[in-house]
XYZ file of C-alpha atoms in Angstrom:
574
model
C -72.694 -45.456 -86.082
C -72.513 -45.954 -82.338
C -69.023 -45.744 -80.857
C -69.698 -48.693 -78.524
C -70.029 -51.070 -81.478
C -66.824 -49.709 -82.957
C -65.032 -50.207 -79.632
C -66.290 -53.792 -79.209
C -65.338 -54.835 -82.746
C -61.944 -53.155 -82.559
C -60.982 -54.519 -79.140
C -62.221 -57.994 -80.129
C -60.101 -58.024 -83.302
C -56.935 -56.838 -81.578
C -57.240 -59.284 -78.657
C -57.921 -62.163 -81.070
C -54.673 -61.221 -82.784
C -52.810 -61.557 -79.510
C -54.315 -64.875 -78.439
C -54.091 -66.521 -81.884
C -51.551 -64.936 -84.218
C -48.907 -64.108 -81.607
C -49.044 -67.722 -80.379
C -48.376 -68.927 -83.918
C -45.501 -66.472 -84.326
C -43.846 -67.333 -81.015
C -43.974 -71.110 -81.543
C -43.668 -71.630 -85.312
C -41.856 -68.573 -86.641
C -39.595 -67.306 -83.874
C -39.410 -70.620 -81.966
C -38.903 -68.891 -78.623
C -36.908 -71.137 -76.309
C -36.618 -70.530 -72.555
C -33.619 -72.860 -72.296
C -31.507 -70.231 -74.084
C -30.092 -67.605 -71.675
C -31.031 -64.072 -72.637
C -28.575 -61.146 -72.868
C -30.011 -59.793 -69.605
C -28.455 -62.810 -67.844
C -25.398 -63.241 -70.058
C -24.307 -59.604 -69.801
C -25.973 -58.502 -66.557
C -24.437 -55.210 -65.402
C -27.133 -53.569 -63.251
C -27.335 -50.584 -65.590
C -28.579 -51.546 -69.069
C -28.647 -55.368 -68.847
C -31.098 -56.183 -66.039
C -33.303 -59.344 -65.926
C -36.770 -57.958 -65.319
C -40.219 -59.181 -64.378
C -42.186 -59.346 -67.633
C -45.016 -57.150 -66.334
C -42.588 -54.421 -65.242
C -40.723 -54.704 -68.536
C -43.964 -54.589 -70.499
C -44.800 -51.300 -68.778
C -41.369 -49.879 -69.609
C -41.518 -51.110 -73.202
C -45.123 -50.112 -73.821
C -44.869 -46.584 -72.507
C -41.527 -46.062 -74.275
C -42.943 -47.035 -77.662
C -46.354 -45.449 -77.220
C -45.613 -41.785 -76.566
C -47.933 -39.245 -78.112
C -47.690 -40.658 -81.640
C -50.523 -43.257 -81.376
C -52.716 -40.377 -80.246
C -51.519 -37.749 -82.718
C -51.504 -39.983 -85.808
C -55.094 -41.309 -85.573
C -56.340 -37.928 -84.322
C -55.037 -36.364 -87.532
C -55.919 -39.249 -89.876
C -59.646 -39.265 -89.044
C -59.861 -36.228 -91.330
C -60.306 -38.851 -94.110
C -63.100 -40.475 -92.062
C -63.132 -42.909 -89.149
C -63.310 -46.149 -91.178
C -59.916 -45.979 -92.965
C -58.207 -45.109 -89.670
C -60.058 -47.937 -87.867
C -59.103 -50.557 -90.484
C -55.431 -49.550 -90.603
C -55.123 -49.489 -86.798
C -56.753 -52.901 -86.220
C -55.234 -54.802 -89.166
C -51.925 -53.027 -88.700
C -51.736 -53.931 -85.016
C -52.517 -57.605 -85.618
C -50.402 -58.431 -88.673
C -47.836 -55.640 -88.793
C -47.003 -54.085 -85.420
C -47.173 -57.207 -83.241
C -45.095 -59.233 -85.675
C -42.568 -56.408 -86.080
C -42.153 -55.577 -82.375
C -41.813 -59.194 -81.246
C -39.515 -59.838 -84.227
C -37.181 -57.002 -83.290
C -36.972 -58.355 -79.742
C -36.250 -61.851 -81.031
C -33.600 -60.638 -83.466
C -31.833 -58.698 -80.728
C -31.886 -61.347 -77.998
C -30.506 -63.881 -80.473
C -27.632 -61.427 -81.030
C -26.661 -60.579 -77.458
C -28.954 -57.580 -77.184
C -27.487 -55.675 -80.109
C -29.448 -52.830 -81.642
C -31.104 -52.935 -85.038
C -28.374 -50.635 -86.340
C -25.662 -53.060 -85.263
C -27.616 -56.041 -86.619
C -27.819 -54.375 -90.011
C -24.027 -54.504 -90.128
C -24.066 -58.242 -89.529
C -26.920 -59.207 -91.832
C -26.848 -56.519 -94.543
C -23.249 -55.305 -94.476
C -21.168 -52.346 -93.333
C -22.544 -50.031 -96.041
C -26.112 -50.901 -95.152
C -25.348 -50.369 -91.470
C -23.988 -46.871 -92.093
C -27.068 -45.884 -94.082
C -29.242 -47.487 -91.430
C -27.625 -45.324 -88.753
C -28.407 -42.202 -90.789
C -32.107 -43.097 -90.780
C -32.066 -44.008 -87.075
C -30.286 -40.799 -86.133
C -32.778 -38.612 -88.031
C -35.744 -40.491 -86.602
C -34.571 -40.086 -83.012
C -33.755 -36.441 -83.638
C -37.315 -35.841 -84.856
C -38.842 -37.669 -81.886
C -36.764 -35.919 -79.212
C -37.127 -32.430 -80.659
C -40.818 -32.655 -81.553
C -41.962 -34.390 -78.357
C -40.307 -31.694 -76.240
C -42.435 -29.110 -78.063
C -45.606 -31.203 -77.801
C -45.133 -31.657 -74.031
C -44.295 -27.981 -73.493
C -47.443 -26.933 -75.381
C -49.588 -29.301 -73.296
C -48.093 -28.065 -70.007
C -48.941 -24.498 -71.034
C -52.407 -25.343 -72.369
C -53.268 -27.555 -69.368
C -51.535 -26.138 -66.248
C -53.504 -28.613 -64.116
C -51.254 -31.340 -65.548
C -48.004 -29.762 -64.266
C -48.056 -31.240 -60.748
C -48.938 -34.821 -61.798
C -46.394 -34.689 -64.642
C -43.396 -33.793 -62.464
C -44.726 -35.490 -59.336
C -44.790 -38.762 -61.277
C -40.976 -38.707 -61.244
C -40.927 -38.867 -57.440
C -43.514 -41.654 -57.437
C -41.489 -43.609 -60.007
C -38.233 -43.221 -58.054
C -39.890 -44.511 -54.869
C -41.501 -47.384 -56.770
C -38.084 -48.361 -58.167
C -36.603 -48.381 -54.646
C -39.531 -50.439 -53.339
C -39.237 -53.062 -56.101
C -35.475 -53.490 -56.401
C -33.982 -52.299 -53.112
C -36.637 -53.353 -50.580
C -38.159 -56.216 -52.632
C -41.728 -55.288 -51.825
C -44.605 -57.220 -53.333
C -45.154 -56.009 -56.914
C -48.937 -55.961 -56.605
C -48.821 -53.817 -53.454
C -46.275 -51.439 -54.980
C -48.413 -51.149 -58.115
C -51.527 -50.213 -56.167
C -49.704 -47.662 -54.025
C -47.972 -46.161 -57.068
C -51.169 -45.782 -59.092
C -53.078 -44.340 -56.121
C -50.262 -41.823 -55.565
C -50.294 -40.843 -59.228
C -54.055 -40.285 -59.288
C -53.801 -38.345 -56.017
C -51.356 -36.056 -57.822
C -53.864 -35.677 -60.659
C -56.538 -34.630 -58.143
C -54.121 -32.145 -56.529
C -53.053 -30.808 -59.901
C -56.650 -30.319 -61.003
C -57.180 -28.060 -57.989
C -53.771 -26.357 -58.064
C -52.875 -25.425 -61.647
C -49.315 -24.174 -62.109
C -48.045 -21.967 -64.877
C -44.620 -20.449 -65.478
C -44.322 -16.659 -65.890
C -44.696 -15.529 -69.504
C -40.947 -14.888 -69.669
C -37.982 -16.044 -67.559
C -34.495 -14.685 -68.183
C -35.742 -13.392 -71.516
C -37.087 -16.775 -72.603
C -40.785 -17.538 -73.132
C -42.366 -20.142 -70.854
C -42.481 -22.700 -73.651
C -38.709 -22.489 -74.130
C -38.095 -22.883 -70.387
C -40.244 -26.021 -70.322
C -38.326 -27.419 -73.328
C -34.947 -26.831 -71.649
C -36.145 -28.407 -68.389
C -37.442 -31.432 -70.309
C -34.117 -31.979 -72.047
C -32.178 -31.601 -68.784
C -34.445 -34.212 -67.208
C -34.226 -36.554 -70.229
C -30.435 -36.292 -70.331
C -30.073 -37.140 -66.627
C -32.707 -39.899 -66.760
C -31.058 -41.517 -69.759
C -27.809 -42.023 -67.815
C -29.338 -43.498 -64.655
C -29.600 -47.285 -64.246
C -32.830 -48.377 -65.930
C -34.250 -49.835 -62.693
C -33.919 -46.542 -60.803
C -36.279 -44.351 -62.832
C -37.094 -45.433 -66.378
C -38.436 -48.904 -65.621
C -40.648 -47.980 -62.621
C -41.768 -44.746 -64.275
C -42.813 -46.553 -67.421
C -44.436 -49.360 -65.440
C -46.604 -46.978 -63.414
C -47.395 -44.987 -66.547
C -48.411 -48.178 -68.309
C -50.838 -49.029 -65.506
C -52.099 -45.460 -65.530
C -52.713 -45.633 -69.253
C -54.775 -48.798 -68.962
C -56.784 -47.149 -66.200
C -57.249 -44.074 -68.392
C -58.282 -46.300 -71.295
C -60.629 -48.134 -68.934
C -62.156 -44.790 -67.946
C -62.501 -43.802 -71.612
C -63.899 -47.151 -72.800
C -66.105 -47.374 -69.686
C -67.497 -43.940 -70.507
C -68.186 -45.112 -74.064
C -70.020 -48.136 -72.629
C -72.218 -45.920 -70.459
C -72.734 -42.884 -72.684
C -72.675 -44.736 -76.039
C -72.016 -41.549 -78.001
C -72.715 -41.525 -81.710
C -69.808 -40.991 -84.058
C -70.486 -37.628 -85.686
C -67.608 -37.809 -88.174
C -68.301 -39.476 -91.550
C -67.045 -43.003 -92.249
C -65.377 -41.725 -95.437
C -64.965 -37.976 -95.540
C -65.619 -36.708 -99.071
C -65.592 -33.094 -97.890
C -61.979 -32.813 -96.769
C -60.545 -29.290 -96.367
C -58.506 -27.761 -99.160
C -54.881 -28.803 -99.025
C -55.568 -32.214 -97.497
C -53.224 -34.763 -99.156
C -54.524 -37.952 -100.756
C -55.450 -40.791 -98.427
C -53.079 -43.126 -100.298
C -50.260 -43.237 -99.350
C -50.496 -40.589 -96.592
C -52.863 -42.582 -94.344
C -50.198 -45.259 -93.929
C -47.514 -42.826 -92.797
C -49.788 -40.481 -90.835
C -50.803 -43.369 -88.558
C -47.424 -44.879 -87.781
C -47.457 -45.762 -84.076
C -50.768 -47.533 -83.506
C -50.435 -49.590 -86.709
C -46.693 -50.214 -87.186
C -43.727 -48.115 -86.130
C -40.013 -48.378 -86.724
C -39.374 -46.609 -83.440
C -40.684 -49.748 -81.712
C -37.912 -51.812 -83.248
C -35.358 -49.367 -81.916
C -36.781 -49.601 -78.389
C -37.144 -53.397 -78.636
C -33.519 -53.860 -79.663
C -32.162 -50.816 -77.839
C -33.363 -51.294 -74.270
C -36.113 -53.947 -73.898
C -34.034 -56.838 -75.285
C -31.369 -56.122 -72.650
C -33.935 -56.627 -69.865
C -35.847 -59.679 -71.103
C -35.596 -62.428 -68.473
C -36.912 -65.275 -70.691
C -37.292 -65.669 -74.445
C -40.995 -66.500 -74.103
C -41.544 -63.104 -72.464
C -40.991 -61.571 -75.922
C -44.557 -62.500 -76.830
C -46.060 -60.562 -73.927
C -43.619 -57.648 -73.955
C -43.385 -57.237 -77.727
C -46.719 -58.310 -79.184
C -48.882 -57.255 -76.230
C -47.009 -53.946 -76.174
C -48.296 -53.422 -79.714
C -51.766 -54.454 -78.532
C -51.692 -51.743 -75.867
C -50.710 -49.175 -78.436
C -53.418 -50.347 -80.838
C -56.000 -49.938 -78.079
C -54.685 -46.428 -77.402
C -54.940 -45.570 -81.108
C -58.468 -46.999 -81.237
C -59.382 -44.878 -78.194
C -57.977 -41.821 -79.992
C -60.165 -42.553 -83.039
C -63.256 -42.824 -80.839
C -62.412 -39.711 -78.801
C -61.847 -37.577 -81.890
C -64.901 -38.733 -83.840
C -67.504 -39.338 -81.106
C -66.409 -36.695 -78.594
C -68.229 -33.856 -80.336
C -71.919 -33.020 -80.359
C -72.487 -32.518 -84.084
C -70.801 -32.918 -87.466
C -70.505 -29.127 -87.604
C -68.604 -29.118 -84.279
C -66.273 -31.794 -85.614
C -65.706 -29.963 -88.909
C -64.974 -26.798 -86.937
C -62.031 -28.608 -85.316
C -60.880 -30.291 -88.535
C -60.751 -27.194 -90.740
C -57.372 -28.126 -92.208
C -55.029 -31.093 -92.394
C -53.058 -31.431 -89.126
C -55.683 -29.402 -87.230
C -56.649 -32.410 -85.080
C -53.996 -33.947 -82.874
C -53.585 -34.117 -79.112
C -55.876 -31.183 -78.382
C -58.757 -32.870 -80.245
C -58.073 -36.044 -78.244
C -58.065 -34.165 -74.929
C -61.239 -32.225 -75.773
C -63.154 -35.136 -77.320
C -62.030 -37.654 -74.694
C -62.857 -35.220 -71.903
C -66.372 -34.747 -73.296
C -66.965 -38.512 -73.465
C -65.750 -39.064 -69.887
C -67.883 -36.209 -68.623
C -70.944 -37.664 -70.371
C -70.214 -41.241 -69.278
C -68.904 -41.064 -65.736
C -70.038 -37.571 -64.845
C -66.534 -36.384 -64.015
C -66.135 -32.605 -64.255
C -64.807 -31.411 -67.595
C -61.689 -29.971 -65.944
C -60.763 -33.260 -64.226
C -61.519 -35.260 -67.377
C -59.264 -32.986 -69.420
C -56.522 -33.207 -66.765
C -56.602 -37.016 -66.916
C -56.388 -37.009 -70.720
C -53.645 -34.355 -70.789
C -51.590 -36.079 -68.075
C -51.882 -39.369 -69.948
C -50.638 -37.794 -73.173
C -47.795 -35.918 -71.443
C -46.524 -38.885 -69.446
C -46.418 -41.033 -72.557
C -44.649 -38.409 -74.621
C -42.146 -37.850 -71.799
C -41.328 -41.544 -71.407
C -40.704 -41.798 -75.132
C -38.484 -38.741 -74.990
C -36.237 -39.991 -72.183
C -35.930 -43.388 -73.856
C -35.281 -41.606 -77.146
C -32.383 -39.651 -75.648
C -30.980 -42.889 -74.224
C -31.198 -44.552 -77.653
C -29.662 -41.509 -79.322
C -26.747 -41.818 -76.915
C -26.286 -45.451 -78.021
C -26.329 -44.330 -81.678
C -23.739 -41.616 -81.011
C -21.518 -44.192 -79.296
C -21.973 -46.648 -82.197
C -21.016 -43.946 -84.684
C -18.016 -43.185 -82.494
C -16.978 -46.848 -82.556
C -17.204 -46.898 -86.355
C -15.005 -43.807 -86.436
C -12.570 -45.375 -83.954
C -13.491 -42.998 -81.111
C -14.572 -44.341 -77.711
C -17.185 -41.816 -76.550
C -17.976 -41.879 -72.825
C -21.565 -42.063 -71.696
C -21.680 -38.453 -70.455
C -20.142 -36.953 -73.585
C -22.370 -39.041 -75.875
C -25.431 -37.834 -73.935
C -24.309 -34.200 -74.201
C -23.907 -34.636 -77.970
C -27.329 -36.278 -78.298
C -29.096 -33.588 -76.254
C -27.072 -30.765 -77.784
C -28.020 -31.654 -81.348
C -31.720 -31.907 -80.450
C -31.580 -28.553 -78.629
C -29.799 -26.964 -81.580
C -32.574 -28.116 -83.899
C -35.310 -27.033 -81.483
C -33.950 -23.527 -81.004
C -32.334 -23.196 -84.428
C -35.362 -21.344 -85.799
C -35.826 -19.014 -82.818
C -36.022 -18.765 -79.034
C -39.629 -19.984 -79.055
C -38.530 -23.538 -79.844
C -40.411 -23.593 -83.136
C -37.523 -25.436 -84.773
C -38.567 -28.588 -82.926
C -41.370 -29.187 -85.399
C -39.427 -28.181 -88.529
C -38.626 -31.695 -89.684
C -41.670 -33.381 -88.082
C -43.466 -33.700 -91.476
C -40.892 -36.369 -92.308
C -41.482 -38.351 -89.102
C -44.139 -40.658 -90.518
C -42.199 -41.664 -93.613
C -38.891 -42.044 -91.749
C -40.574 -44.062 -89.027
C -42.270 -46.430 -91.483
C -39.075 -46.765 -93.456
C -37.342 -47.826 -90.257
C -40.039 -50.468 -89.714
C -39.498 -51.860 -93.214
C -35.744 -52.025 -92.660
C -36.210 -53.819 -89.339
C -38.522 -56.327 -91.012
C -35.844 -56.948 -93.644
C -33.419 -58.057 -90.906
C -36.069 -60.314 -89.380
C -36.760 -61.826 -92.824
C -33.054 -62.459 -93.416
C -32.699 -64.173 -90.045
C -35.712 -66.367 -90.778
C -34.324 -67.315 -94.182
C -30.965 -68.244 -92.655
C -32.806 -70.600 -90.315
C -34.828 -72.195 -93.117
C -38.163 -70.826 -91.907
C -40.810 -69.058 -93.956
C -40.166 -65.301 -94.106
C -43.710 -64.477 -95.322
C -45.014 -63.066 -91.978
C -42.218 -60.478 -92.236
C -42.029 -60.124 -96.021
C -45.694 -59.244 -96.622
C -45.771 -56.266 -94.220
C -42.249 -55.340 -95.375
C -43.312 -55.030 -99.026
C -46.531 -53.158 -98.194
C -44.998 -50.694 -95.746
C -41.900 -50.218 -97.897
C -43.971 -49.465 -101.019
C -46.285 -47.013 -99.228
C -43.333 -45.252 -97.586
C -41.295 -44.799 -100.758
C -44.462 -43.626 -102.543
C -45.095 -41.110 -99.735
C -41.495 -39.882 -99.864
C -41.921 -39.107 -103.584
C -45.242 -37.334 -102.909
C -43.639 -35.255 -100.156
C -40.682 -34.508 -102.409
C -43.012 -32.781 -104.868
C -44.844 -30.987 -102.052
C -41.661 -29.652 -100.447
C -40.400 -28.475 -103.851
C -43.653 -26.628 -104.556
C -43.464 -25.051 -101.086
C -39.795 -24.112 -101.654
C -39.041 -25.806 -98.325
C -35.410 -26.576 -99.072
C -34.534 -28.062 -95.650
C -37.232 -30.718 -95.875
C -36.536 -31.238 -99.573
C -32.865 -32.032 -98.908
C -33.692 -34.283 -95.954
C -36.366 -36.058 -98.009
C -33.796 -36.765 -100.732
C -31.268 -38.016 -98.165
C -33.838 -40.349 -96.611
C -35.108 -41.524 -99.985
C -31.642 -42.338 -101.303
C -30.713 -44.095 -98.058
C -33.982 -46.028 -98.155
C -33.640 -47.224 -101.733
C -29.998 -48.141 -101.165
C -30.663 -50.142 -98.018
C -33.672 -51.849 -99.606
C -31.533 -52.999 -102.541
C -28.835 -54.230 -100.161
C -31.415 -55.942 -97.959
C -33.000 -57.882 -100.824
C -29.533 -58.880 -102.044
C -28.832 -60.144 -98.512
C -32.109 -62.088 -98.585
C -31.098 -63.850 -101.802
C -27.785 -64.747 -100.212
C -29.549 -65.933 -97.052
C -31.556 -68.488 -99.061
C -28.366 -70.382 -99.797
C -26.772 -69.806 -96.403
C -24.830 -72.851 -95.274
C -23.022 -71.384 -92.267
C -23.540 -71.801 -88.572
C -25.230 -68.844 -86.901
C -24.051 -69.989 -83.475
C -20.386 -69.937 -84.500
C -20.781 -66.493 -85.997
C -22.559 -65.406 -82.861
C -19.667 -66.616 -80.694
C -17.301 -64.432 -82.686
C -19.736 -61.556 -82.410
C -19.950 -62.082 -78.649
C -16.187 -61.822 -78.301
C -16.020 -58.515 -80.171
C -19.084 -57.241 -78.324
C -17.528 -58.095 -74.947
C -14.354 -56.259 -75.931
C -16.377 -53.188 -76.888
C -18.288 -53.344 -73.606
C -15.061 -53.611 -71.625
C -13.995 -50.388 -73.252
C -17.249 -48.678 -72.305
C -17.222 -49.970 -68.746
C -14.807 -47.199 -67.865
C -17.692 -44.693 -68.231
């Protein structure tokens, strides 16, 4: 099969989903209404609540949710063949991810920008909220710890990406000043920012930088991890407009350019896909495709982390309700296109089936490195760019996305720590909450040794925890729809499917961890499974109650607003 045909069909399906299905969702299901003021205007504070141009916000949202996961997941999942991964990415993006991401935004903006964790307390109950926070906390811990390791490995493997990776921070800071302080034209700022970023890529390709093998007794990888957490902790406390928003916006543009380079190379080179459509010769130890496909590809099909970003930061910056369609659903479209590009790069970027099988000798052998190598080969064949520059572009793209997810993840973890503090009656300041969030992630990362290997210890549970989070978010959306007398089917169908596959996968992993005598993952799996089943039961009970709901959401919301304002007044002393 030619990769060009796969690209055309995939892109056509995903874009049709945006132009048709998202329009239906925004008008008939969510009933987005621009006459309603959003939390960004109601609670504007210049730090977290900032009314934002929808294109800038889309860049922030998209790059925060994308990270490395839509690359890693498909790059691993093609071990079962390219067709199952292709179908799950395209159908998942259209009917699962877009609906979920826009739904989480809608749910949050209709509740004064509250997070999914807080909303679970309102719509499912205090017990459900507490269990929800356990799942959220573990998910963010996995993301922050694992992404720091992934980025550190890429910086060591591709030293040409060091200068563009850190130089992008300077570019983003200047872009933020240009947009918000000097009010420059957005189009001009965008062009200058992207040109500066690609100039850094050219410089980096010619001036590779590598840390010494050891510094103060620590290996280079550990030093990179510490530097990344220091950066993420500082970035998470700055006003969103100063670094996070402009950084994510420029990264979002850079990603679309990188995707354009990749898809353009496919158009010119038209490489054949060397991997089988269904792989019947999988390596020993490869788990069954069902249910593992549906948790291996999380981001790129549907991801609970998206709901946390939607309700954690993006909802606080949405200028108009109708922008939720572009920011939320089109954010999922961007991620679907990235996942589709990863499938093409990792199945058509090799010369022969034997070359491909040499990379995929065991489950989890693919990943970012296969994407960088395969994508680099396609770009070299299509546009004639040198292999080194092609690999630098791919590596920089992957690193920047992982880094933006990490700094947003630390910010969200800080919110969770503060919410837990509120439940416990303790008002945690922003700085202390950030130290706790970063400290726990660092403890996990270095808990197994100075090489940072602990960062990947609990990663095998990321997919199931992430999908579980998506199902729980969909349950809140379904409850809200029921309370408004609208059909909950667009949320219920993906909720039931994702929930069933995730619980099934948790049981499969439970057996695997027991056979491997991996007690840490076994205990965590049990904790997540119990929390999942408990919240699911509570959520469906809440749905039954919502069918007969006779109250007034607006009155309840007014009461919620009063308590929320009081809580914010307490935090304003930070």
